[in-house]
Short mmCIF file of C-alpha atoms in Angstrom, two decimals:
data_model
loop_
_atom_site.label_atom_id
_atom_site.label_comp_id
_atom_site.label_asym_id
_atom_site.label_seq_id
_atom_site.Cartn_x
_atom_site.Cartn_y
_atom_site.Cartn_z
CA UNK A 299 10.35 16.97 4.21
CA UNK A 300 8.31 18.75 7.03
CA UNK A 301 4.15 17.55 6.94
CA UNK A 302 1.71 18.97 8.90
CA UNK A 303 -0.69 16.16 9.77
CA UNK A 304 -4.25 16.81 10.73
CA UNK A 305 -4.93 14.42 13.73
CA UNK A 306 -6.58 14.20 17.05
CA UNK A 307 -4.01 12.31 18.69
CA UNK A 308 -0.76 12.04 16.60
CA UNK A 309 -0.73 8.62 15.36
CA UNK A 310 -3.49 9.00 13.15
CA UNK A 311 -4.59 11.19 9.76
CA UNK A 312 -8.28 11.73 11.14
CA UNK A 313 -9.08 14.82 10.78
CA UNK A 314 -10.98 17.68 7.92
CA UNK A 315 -8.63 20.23 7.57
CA UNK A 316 -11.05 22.74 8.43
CA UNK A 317 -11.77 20.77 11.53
CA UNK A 318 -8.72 20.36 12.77
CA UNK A 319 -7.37 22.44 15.80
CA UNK A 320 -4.05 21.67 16.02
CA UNK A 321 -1.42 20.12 13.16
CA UNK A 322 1.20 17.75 14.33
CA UNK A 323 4.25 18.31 12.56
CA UNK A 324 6.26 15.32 10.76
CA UNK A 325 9.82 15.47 9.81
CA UNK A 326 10.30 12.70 7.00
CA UNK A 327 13.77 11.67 5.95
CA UNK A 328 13.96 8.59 3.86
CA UNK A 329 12.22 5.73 6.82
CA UNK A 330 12.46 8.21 9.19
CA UNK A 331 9.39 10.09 10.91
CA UNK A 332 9.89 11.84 13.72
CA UNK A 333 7.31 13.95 15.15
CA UNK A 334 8.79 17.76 15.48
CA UNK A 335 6.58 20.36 16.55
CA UNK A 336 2.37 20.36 17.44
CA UNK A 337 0.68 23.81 16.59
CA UNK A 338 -2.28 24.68 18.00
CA UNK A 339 -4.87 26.47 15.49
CA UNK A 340 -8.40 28.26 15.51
CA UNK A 341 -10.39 25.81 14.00
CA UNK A 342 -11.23 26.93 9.62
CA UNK A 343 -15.14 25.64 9.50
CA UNK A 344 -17.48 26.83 11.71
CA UNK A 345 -20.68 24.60 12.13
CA UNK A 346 -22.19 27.06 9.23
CA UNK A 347 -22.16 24.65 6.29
CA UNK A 348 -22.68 27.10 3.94
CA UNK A 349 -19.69 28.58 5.04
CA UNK A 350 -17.76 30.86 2.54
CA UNK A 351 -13.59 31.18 2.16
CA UNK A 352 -12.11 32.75 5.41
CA UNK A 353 -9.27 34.57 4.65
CA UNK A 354 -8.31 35.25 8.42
CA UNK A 355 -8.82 32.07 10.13
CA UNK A 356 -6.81 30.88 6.83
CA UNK A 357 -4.28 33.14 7.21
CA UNK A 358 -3.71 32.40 10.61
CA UNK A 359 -2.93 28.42 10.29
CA UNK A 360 -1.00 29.67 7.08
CA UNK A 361 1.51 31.08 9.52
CA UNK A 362 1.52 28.48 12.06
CA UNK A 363 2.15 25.72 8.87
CA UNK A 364 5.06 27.92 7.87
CA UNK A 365 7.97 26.44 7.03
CA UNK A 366 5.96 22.92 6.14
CA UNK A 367 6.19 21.11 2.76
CA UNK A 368 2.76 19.53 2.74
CA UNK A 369 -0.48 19.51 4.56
CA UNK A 370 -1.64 15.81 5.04
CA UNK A 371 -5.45 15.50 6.15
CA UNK A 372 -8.49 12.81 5.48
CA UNK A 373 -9.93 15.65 3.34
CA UNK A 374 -9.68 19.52 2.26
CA UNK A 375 -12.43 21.98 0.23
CA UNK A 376 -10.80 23.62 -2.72
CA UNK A 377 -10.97 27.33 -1.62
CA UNK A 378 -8.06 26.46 1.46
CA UNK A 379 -6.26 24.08 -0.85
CA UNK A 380 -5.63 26.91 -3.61
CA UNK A 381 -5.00 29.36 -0.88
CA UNK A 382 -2.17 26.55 0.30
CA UNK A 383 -0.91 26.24 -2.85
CA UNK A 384 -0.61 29.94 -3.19
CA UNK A 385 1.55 30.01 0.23
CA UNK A 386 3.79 27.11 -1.26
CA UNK A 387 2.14 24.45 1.00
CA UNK A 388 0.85 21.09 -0.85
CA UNK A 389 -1.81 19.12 0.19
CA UNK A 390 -2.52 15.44 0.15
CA UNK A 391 -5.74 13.74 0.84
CA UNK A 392 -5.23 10.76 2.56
CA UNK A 393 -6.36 8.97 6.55
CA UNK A 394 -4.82 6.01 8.53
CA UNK A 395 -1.70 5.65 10.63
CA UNK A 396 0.94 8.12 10.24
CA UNK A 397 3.34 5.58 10.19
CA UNK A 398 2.02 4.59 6.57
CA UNK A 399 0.49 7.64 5.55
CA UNK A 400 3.16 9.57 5.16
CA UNK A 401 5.11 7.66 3.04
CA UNK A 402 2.23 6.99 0.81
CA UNK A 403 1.94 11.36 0.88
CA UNK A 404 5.67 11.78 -0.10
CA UNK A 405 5.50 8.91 -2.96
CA UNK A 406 2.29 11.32 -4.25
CA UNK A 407 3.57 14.56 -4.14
CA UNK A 408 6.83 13.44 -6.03
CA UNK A 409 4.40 11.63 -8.66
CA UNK A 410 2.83 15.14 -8.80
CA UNK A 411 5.91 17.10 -8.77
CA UNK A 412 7.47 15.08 -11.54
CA UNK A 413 4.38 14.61 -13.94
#
């Protein structure tokens, strides 16, 4: 399963989504993570915090997360996590080292996918 994690440095789920400016991407094969790629991105909130859904700036990190299962960051606003869901990305909600995050994102989007 490919993840895009939203991190500062890579070892870490620390990040907004709409914050983040680049996704590290996880492979994740039973116990095994292995960092594949790191896209950079245009960051999705601007320091406007009444800041509407922006298609462009979404549609742009759409296509750099292509290919990806999941987006894991420490939080997402619901307009960018229905238009992930309507580009067949998922999105999990969770922070701490990616060495336990991920699992714990996998074991909830399976609980999700088979509810």
């Amino acid at each position: 399963m490919r993840l895009a994690v939203a991190s500062i440095d890579g070892y870490t789920v620390d990040l907004h989504f709409g914050q983040a400016t680049a996704f590290y991407i996880y492979e994740v094969d039973g116990n095994n993570i292995r960092q594949e790629d790191f896209v950079e991105v245009d960051k999705y909130c601007t320091a406007d915090p009444t800041h509407k859904y922006h298609d462009s700036r979404f549609g742009a990190i759409a296509r750099a997360l292509q290919g990806c299962d999941a987006v894991v960051s420490v939080r997402i606003g619901d307009p960018p996590r229905q238009a992930l869901d309507e580009v067949g990305i998922a999105h999990v909600e969770i922070g701490g080292p990616v060495a336990d995050a991920l699992p714990e994102a996998i074991k909830r989007l399976w609980e999700t996918a088979t509810a």
